[in-house]
Amino acid sequence: MSSLSRELVFLILQFLDEEKFKESVHRLEQESGFFFNMKYFEEKVIGGEWDEVEKYLSGFTKVDDNRYSMKIFFEIRKQKYLEALDKHDRAKAVEILVKDLKVFSTFNEELYKEITQLLTLDNFRENEQLSKYGDTKSARSIMLMELKKLIEANPLFREKLVFPTLKASRLRTLINQSLNWQHQLCKNPRPNPDIKTLFVDHTCTPPSGPRPGTASVPIAAVPKAGPTYAPLGAHGPFPPPPAAANPNALAGWMANAVASSAVQPAVVTSSSVALPPNQAVSVLKHPRAMSDYQTADSESLMKRLRPNPHGEEVTYPAPIPQVSWSLDDLPRVVACSLAQGSNVTSMDFHPSHHTLLLVGSANGDVSLWEVGIRERLVTKPFKSNTAKEPSISTTRVAWSPDGSLIGVAFSKNLFQLHAFQSPNELRQVLEIDAHTGAVNDIAFSNPNKQLCVVTCGDDKLIKVWDLNGQRLYVFEGHDAPVYSILPHHKENIQFIFSTSLDGKIKAWLYDNMGSRVDYEAPGRWCTTMLYSADGSRLFSCGTSKEGDSFLVEWNESEGAIKRTYTGFRKKSNGVVQFDTAQNRFLAAGEDNQIKFWDFDNTNMLTSTEAEGALPSLPRLRFNKEGNLLAVTTVDNGVKILANADGLRLLRSFGGRSFEAFRPHPYEASPIKASGAPPVASMSPSIGKVEHLERTSPARPSPILNGGDPSARVVVEKPKFEDVADKSKPWESADILNPQQCRVITVPETPDSGHKVGRLLYTNSGVGLLALTSNGVQRLWKWPRNEQNPSGKATASVVPQHWQPNSGNVMANDISGNNPEDAVPCIALSKNDSYVMSACGGKVSLFNMMTFKVMTTFMPPPPASTYLAFHPQDNNIIAIGMDDSTIHIYNVRVDEVKTKLKGHQKRITGLAFSNALNILVSSGADAQLCVWNTDNSWEKKKTISIQLPPGKSAVGDTRVQFNSDQSCLLVVHDTQLAIYDAAKMERIHQWIPQDALSAPISYATYSCNSQLVFASFCDGNIGVFDAENLRLRCRIAPSAYTSAPVNSNAPVYPNVLAAHPQEPTQFAIGLTDGVVKVVEPLESDKKWGPSLPIENGVSNGRQMPLVAAAGTSQPSDQIQR
């Protein structure tokens, strides 16, 4: 449903309520699901009308929607059950138990059994947990308090608990306005029209003409007595249509300012005075009609706003799908800190390079930070040929829309423009002595498709400049220093909002004809205005001289406040700063915190102290994606907060150092290749080499490639012809002893000694979970202390073996199985609340806090061999079986939705791609199958991995998508391979060789997908570059263990896991049950040396091949 249709429902709800159609109101609330009437819900709960309570709830949620909904319905049905027991109505209680409460047994069988046992008691209060149950009325009241908390926390009720603020009888007002417009369009308007129907458009007949037939209902019956709308017919004249009827017309405010002296409501009152349509309103500060100053563009816009005289049907826009969101979308995790060194006065992120942060300081410096590598790229100290004042600070820094220019406003007279050239060059191109006193704000705008700079200052003026420093406009009209400016446009109309220290808001067209708007900002002091990213919604935030802060959204069509956000707690000594993000969220800094709001909810969503050290009024700035948030600190620095997407963005920089952002040494010679990119931060692109010697290590074996041995191989060549030191060979690093890396061994547990079958980090990165061959899961957590302030997993601090106070152990069902023959499998929910695992027996779902078994399912045969949660629905699980099938299982309803058949041997790997809507499975048959994840679950293709000569199709094959799901890592004991995920074509392959010649036991991507960690059956570990499978370093067993090598029972890493946030950290689970965490040295911060650029030749049998013309290109066998 479109937003206009949704708003129409609210208008109808208001009308029904005013007309006392109470039952209809609540039916429409329930059927539309737009507004949850908490008062009505409370009445029904207190009254014990349980059927109506559940019926009303059903319009907003179902039992199995989420855990909040489940708890809501459970509490209601439990109360109904207890009331039946309290009345000794056993038959009714049994009916409720079987009909209403049975559904919850799937999720908590023990609780259901306990509830059932209450039937055996004469008084259920004999149960210890129910001993304090009072009478029915008090029990309902207590339950209601719990239900309200659950409803408020339930994301399905978000935006549905507050009815929008509407003027009384708003629907009647709109009808009257429509009739006024219709009457204005009459060819022969009569002074006192007799309008008798709403079923057809109104027209006035000529005085001598016949009157058309009309319905018998007089229009006087439509209006409701009151001053909020105009009585029609003979009860009052028709004034001209208000020009502010359209919210798109120059923010609506321009039209309002011309049509009325103040914030005139867009309704007609009974005391309205009829005015000729073109007469100017004399009470304006600058009296003139709209036609006196409209541009051609605004005239065109106004024409489109007028009703269609031909009566064509108005079409509503297509419904906009509602985007689901959660608090996790807010950037609240501290990702890093930047030490600016001087008090930060202003910040702005680059419009397209989302990790490039511009910072202005109180000492006049302007700095450019690359947040991804936590490095300051450049600092420009204040330098001026005109300013005489030694102490000068920046008041505002801003990027131009294309990110090529930086505007800097200063506390004394000046503003400067600097040209930005990636990666780290700032060059001053303009300095203007712009205002008398401070330049308080600076922004860029595009009037007449010409990039301009807009400034304001203490001299009460707003000025517009071209990029040559020529002054184009001066806007005069404020009676106090101008505090902030906001250039914007609606359609083709360009305008500027400005605020001043006397609390006035004004708006200006680029025409030197004065202010079009004169309104008062809440607080009447320092106010800043911002539009949402899509330009559709306008907000302001400010503080009064008394220290009260105000955050509001404006109704642009009426120039009035639409909603005021709550959550400011204390008087402020300065001015609260704010920003918007994702067309959804507001954030403001106050009370040493960052506070967040949803656009459509006046109540504060949440707040964060960002691990402390924030000033009382921190400054803040979102990047354009809304996944990073920069906030100022008391120690003259900046903290970067991130959400999950922001953390992935920062991790994508991996171990790249500041050197990556300096001019590359290859650029010392002129670049001769045409089209070479000027940005040195990018690795040099590789072109083509027309010939390689047959002895080159890059030339793959003929058998692996499936091509003719004599065929010419074409690979990429550098675009830079003057490459330094071409003869220097690339060598990977060897780590041979513990002093060359950091390693810790996690504490042993009572059942240590069993082979580690599966190993994974918790998604939060604070714990490590191991599943051993005896079916037991062990959990270690890292303490938060001075040595480890983040509390995240690290090889510098030994973790603690964690177990609940109950002493429960997460032990899987292994009855009737030989543990050594069983295939362990495990999957963890996204929020780390539940873990699902199996070890030859049933699949068990464990609660990660209590270690209790929540439920079991899928008993063998066949036995489960691999588990994977669906990325969009945690209730759907893909389960690989040892009979080669894949079961798509719905935990919620305990049902196998479908079985996928395509492999010949047991399933050994599953990977979902949300971006491609596919599931890739791998089996012990050395095959990959690709399945659609829509409702059909049909198989798209089957691919046989290409094995080296003499190797049979046995052994486990595992699959994993990289972080952006563009590539697929395929792991077999004979090879590592990278596939193009969209085409499912192999683009790189590496086979064991030289010092790493043993079979591969396990491999995985690093969290940022820039590395591949691989373990081998002789104890070695290899770290590869994920882009081309080039070996970066080898970690010998002697580096992480001192155990003697036993040839009869060798100890080696059976499994390996990558930390979810630290791209260089991984953990290994050994065949003797020991678990270790490995990281590079603090001084190195990376594995192996930086990769050189040399003809695309890799160390190892990597195969990024493009066959020459006339040769057969290597490809995997595809079965359709």
CSV table of N, CA and C in Angstrom, one decimal, residues 961-1036:
chain,number,residue,atom,x,y,z
A,961,PHE,N,31.2,-19.0,0.5
A,961,PHE,CA,31.2,-17.7,-0.3
A,961,PHE,C,32.0,-16.7,0.4
A,962,ASN,N,32.6,-15.8,-0.4
A,962,ASN,CA,33.4,-14.7,0.2
A,962,ASN,C,32.4,-13.6,0.7
A,963,SER,N,32.9,-12.6,1.3
A,963,SER,CA,32.0,-11.6,2.0
A,963,SER,C,31.0,-10.9,1.1
A,964,ASP,N,31.4,-10.6,-0.1
A,964,ASP,CA,30.4,-10.0,-1.0
A,964,ASP,C,29.7,-11.0,-1.9
A,965,GLN,N,29.9,-12.3,-1.7
A,965,GLN,CA,29.3,-13.4,-2.4
A,965,GLN,C,29.5,-13.4,-3.9
A,966,SER,N,30.7,-12.8,-4.3
A,966,SER,CA,31.0,-12.8,-5.7
A,966,SER,C,31.9,-14.0,-6.1
A,967,CYS,N,32.5,-14.6,-5.1
A,967,CYS,CA,33.4,-15.8,-5.3
A,967,CYS,C,33.0,-16.9,-4.4
A,968,LEU,N,33.3,-18.1,-4.8
A,968,LEU,CA,33.1,-19.3,-4.0
A,968,LEU,C,34.4,-20.0,-3.8
A,969,LEU,N,34.8,-20.3,-2.5
A,969,LEU,CA,35.9,-21.1,-2.2
A,969,LEU,C,35.5,-22.5,-2.2
A,970,VAL,N,36.2,-23.4,-2.9
A,970,VAL,CA,36.0,-24.8,-2.9
A,970,VAL,C,37.3,-25.5,-2.4
A,971,VAL,N,37.1,-26.3,-1.4
A,971,VAL,CA,38.2,-27.0,-0.7
A,971,VAL,C,38.1,-28.5,-0.8
A,972,HIS,N,39.1,-29.1,-1.3
A,972,HIS,CA,39.2,-30.6,-1.4
A,972,HIS,C,40.6,-31.0,-0.9
A,973,ASP,N,40.8,-32.2,-0.5
A,973,ASP,CA,42.1,-32.5,0.0
A,973,ASP,C,43.2,-32.4,-1.0
A,974,THR,N,42.8,-32.3,-2.3
A,974,THR,CA,43.7,-32.2,-3.4
A,974,THR,C,43.9,-30.8,-3.9
A,975,GLN,N,43.2,-29.8,-3.4
A,975,GLN,CA,43.2,-28.5,-4.0
A,975,GLN,C,42.4,-27.5,-3.3
A,976,LEU,N,42.8,-26.2,-3.5
A,976,LEU,CA,42.0,-25.0,-3.2
A,976,LEU,C,41.6,-24.4,-4.6
A,977,ALA,N,40.3,-24.0,-4.7
A,977,ALA,CA,39.9,-23.4,-5.9
A,977,ALA,C,38.9,-22.2,-5.6
A,978,ILE,N,39.0,-21.2,-6.5
A,978,ILE,CA,38.1,-20.1,-6.4
A,978,ILE,C,37.2,-20.1,-7.7
A,979,TYR,N,35.9,-20.0,-7.5
A,979,TYR,CA,35.0,-20.0,-8.6
A,979,TYR,C,34.3,-18.6,-8.6
A,980,ASP,N,34.0,-18.2,-9.9
A,980,ASP,CA,33.1,-17.1,-10.1
A,980,ASP,C,31.7,-17.5,-9.6
A,981,ALA,N,31.1,-16.8,-8.6
A,981,ALA,CA,29.9,-17.3,-8.0
A,981,ALA,C,28.7,-17.2,-9.0
A,982,ALA,N,28.7,-16.2,-9.8
A,982,ALA,CA,27.5,-16.0,-10.7
A,982,ALA,C,27.5,-17.0,-11.8
A,983,LYS,N,28.7,-17.3,-12.4
A,983,LYS,CA,28.8,-18.2,-13.5
A,983,LYS,C,29.2,-19.6,-13.1
A,984,MET,N,29.6,-19.8,-11.9
A,984,MET,CA,30.1,-21.1,-11.4
A,984,MET,C,31.2,-21.6,-12.3
A,985,GLU,N,32.1,-20.7,-12.7
A,985,GLU,CA,33.3,-21.1,-13.4
A,985,GLU,C,34.5,-20.9,-12.6
A,986,ARG,N,35.5,-21.9,-12.6
A,986,ARG,CA,36.7,-21.8,-11.8
A,986,ARG,C,37.6,-20.8,-12.4
A,987,ILE,N,38.1,-19.9,-11.6
A,987,ILE,CA,39.0,-18.8,-12.1
A,987,ILE,C,40.4,-19.0,-11.5
A,988,HIS,N,40.6,-19.7,-10.3
A,988,HIS,CA,41.9,-20.0,-9.8
A,988,HIS,C,41.9,-21.3,-9.1
A,989,GLN,N,43.1,-22.0,-9.1
A,989,GLN,CA,43.3,-23.3,-8.5
A,989,GLN,C,44.7,-23.4,-7.9
A,990,TRP,N,44.8,-24.0,-6.8
A,990,TRP,CA,46.2,-24.2,-6.2
A,990,TRP,C,46.2,-25.7,-5.7
A,991,ILE,N,47.2,-26.4,-6.0
A,991,ILE,CA,47.3,-27.8,-5.6
A,991,ILE,C,48.5,-28.0,-4.7
A,992,PRO,N,48.5,-28.9,-3.7
A,992,PRO,CA,49.6,-29.0,-2.8
A,992,PRO,C,50.9,-29.3,-3.5
A,993,GLN,N,52.0,-28.6,-3.0
A,993,GLN,CA,53.3,-28.7,-3.6
A,993,GLN,C,54.4,-28.3,-2.7
A,994,ASP,N,55.6,-28.7,-3.0
A,994,ASP,CA,56.8,-28.2,-2.3
A,994,ASP,C,56.6,-28.5,-0.8
A,995,ALA,N,56.9,-27.4,0.0
A,995,ALA,CA,56.8,-27.6,1.5
A,995,ALA,C,55.3,-27.9,2.0
A,996,LEU,N,54.4,-27.6,1.1
A,996,LEU,CA,53.0,-27.8,1.5
A,996,LEU,C,52.4,-28.9,0.5
A,997,SER,N,53.0,-30.1,0.6
A,997,SER,CA,52.6,-31.1,-0.3
A,997,SER,C,51.6,-32.1,0.3
A,998,ALA,N,51.4,-32.0,1.6
A,998,ALA,CA,50.4,-33.0,2.2
A,998,ALA,C,49.0,-32.6,1.8
A,999,PRO,N,48.1,-33.6,2.0
A,999,PRO,CA,46.7,-33.3,1.7
A,999,PRO,C,46.1,-32.2,2.6
A,1000,ILE,N,45.2,-31.4,2.0
A,1000,ILE,CA,44.6,-30.3,2.7
A,1000,ILE,C,43.5,-30.9,3.7
A,1001,SER,N,43.6,-30.5,5.0
A,1001,SER,CA,42.6,-31.0,5.9
A,1001,SER,C,41.4,-30.0,6.0
A,1002,TYR,N,41.7,-28.7,5.9
A,1002,TYR,CA,40.6,-27.7,6.0
A,1002,TYR,C,41.1,-26.4,5.5
A,1003,ALA,N,40.1,-25.5,5.1
A,1003,ALA,CA,40.5,-24.2,4.6
A,1003,ALA,C,39.3,-23.3,4.8
A,1004,THR,N,39.5,-22.0,5.0
A,1004,THR,CA,38.4,-21.0,5.1
A,1004,THR,C,38.9,-19.6,4.7
A,1005,TYR,N,38.0,-18.8,4.3
A,1005,TYR,CA,38.3,-17.4,4.1
A,1005,TYR,C,38.5,-16.7,5.4
A,1006,SER,N,39.4,-15.6,5.4
A,1006,SER,CA,39.4,-14.7,6.5
A,1006,SER,C,38.1,-13.9,6.5
A,1007,CYS,N,37.9,-13.1,7.6
A,1007,CYS,CA,36.6,-12.4,7.7
A,1007,CYS,C,36.4,-11.4,6.6
A,1008,ASN,N,37.5,-10.8,6.2
A,1008,ASN,CA,37.3,-9.8,5.1
A,1008,ASN,C,37.5,-10.4,3.7
A,1009,SER,N,37.7,-11.7,3.6
A,1009,SER,CA,37.8,-12.5,2.4
A,1009,SER,C,39.0,-12.1,1.6
A,1010,GLN,N,40.0,-11.5,2.2
A,1010,GLN,CA,41.3,-11.2,1.5
A,1010,GLN,C,42.3,-12.2,1.6
A,1011,LEU,N,42.1,-13.1,2.6
A,1011,LEU,CA,43.1,-14.2,2.8
A,1011,LEU,C,42.3,-15.6,2.8
A,1012,VAL,N,43.1,-16.6,2.6
A,1012,VAL,CA,42.5,-18.0,2.8
A,1012,VAL,C,43.5,-18.7,3.7
A,1013,PHE,N,43.0,-19.2,4.8
A,1013,PHE,CA,43.8,-20.0,5.7
A,1013,PHE,C,43.5,-21.5,5.4
A,1014,ALA,N,44.6,-22.3,5.3
A,1014,ALA,CA,44.5,-23.7,4.9
A,1014,ALA,C,45.4,-24.5,5.8
A,1015,SER,N,44.8,-25.6,6.4
A,1015,SER,CA,45.7,-26.5,7.2
A,1015,SER,C,45.9,-27.8,6.4
A,1016,PHE,N,47.0,-28.5,6.8
A,1016,PHE,CA,47.4,-29.6,6.0
A,1016,PHE,C,47.6,-30.8,7.0
A,1017,CYS,N,47.6,-32.0,6.4
A,1017,CYS,CA,47.6,-33.2,7.2
A,1017,CYS,C,49.0,-33.5,7.8
A,1018,ASP,N,50.0,-32.7,7.5
A,1018,ASP,CA,51.3,-32.9,8.1
A,1018,ASP,C,51.5,-31.8,9.2
A,1019,GLY,N,50.5,-31.0,9.5
A,1019,GLY,CA,50.6,-30.0,10.5
A,1019,GLY,C,50.9,-28.6,10.0
A,1020,ASN,N,51.3,-28.5,8.8
A,1020,ASN,CA,51.6,-27.2,8.3
A,1020,ASN,C,50.3,-26.4,8.1
A,1021,ILE,N,50.4,-25.0,8.1
A,1021,ILE,CA,49.3,-24.1,7.8
A,1021,ILE,C,49.8,-23.1,6.7
A,1022,GLY,N,49.0,-22.9,5.7
A,1022,GLY,CA,49.3,-22.0,4.7
A,1022,GLY,C,48.4,-20.8,4.7
A,1023,VAL,N,48.9,-19.6,4.5
A,1023,VAL,CA,48.1,-18.4,4.4
A,1023,VAL,C,48.2,-17.9,3.0
A,1024,PHE,N,47.1,-17.8,2.3
A,1024,PHE,CA,47.1,-17.5,0.8
A,1024,PHE,C,46.4,-16.2,0.6
A,1025,ASP,N,46.8,-15.5,-0.5
A,1025,ASP,CA,46.1,-14.3,-0.9
A,1025,ASP,C,44.8,-14.8,-1.6
A,1026,ALA,N,43.7,-14.3,-1.2
A,1026,ALA,CA,42.4,-14.9,-1.7
A,1026,ALA,C,42.2,-14.4,-3.2
A,1027,GLU,N,42.8,-13.4,-3.6
A,1027,GLU,CA,42.6,-12.9,-4.9
A,1027,GLU,C,43.1,-13.8,-6.0
A,1028,ASN,N,44.2,-14.4,-5.7
A,1028,ASN,CA,44.9,-15.3,-6.7
A,1028,ASN,C,45.5,-16.6,-6.1
A,1029,LEU,N,45.2,-16.9,-4.9
A,1029,LEU,CA,45.7,-18.1,-4.2
A,1029,LEU,C,47.2,-18.2,-4.2
A,1030,ARG,N,47.8,-17.0,-4.1
A,1030,ARG,CA,49.3,-17.0,-4.0
A,1030,ARG,C,49.6,-17.2,-2.5
A,1031,LEU,N,50.6,-18.0,-2.3
A,1031,LEU,CA,51.0,-18.3,-0.9
A,1031,LEU,C,51.8,-17.1,-0.3
A,1032,ARG,N,51.2,-16.6,0.8
A,1032,ARG,CA,51.9,-15.5,1.5
A,1032,ARG,C,52.9,-16.0,2.6
A,1033,CYS,N,52.5,-17.0,3.3
A,1033,CYS,CA,53.4,-17.6,4.3
A,1033,CYS,C,53.0,-19.0,4.7
A,1034,ARG,N,54.0,-19.7,5.2
A,1034,ARG,CA,53.8,-21.1,5.7
A,1034,ARG,C,54.1,-21.0,7.2
A,1035,ILE,N,53.2,-21.6,8.0
A,1035,ILE,CA,53.4,-21.7,9.4
A,1035,ILE,C,53.6,-23.2,9.7
A,1036,ALA,N,54.9,-23.5,10.1
A,1036,ALA,CA,55.2,-24.9,10.4
A,1036,ALA,C,54.7,-25.3,11.7
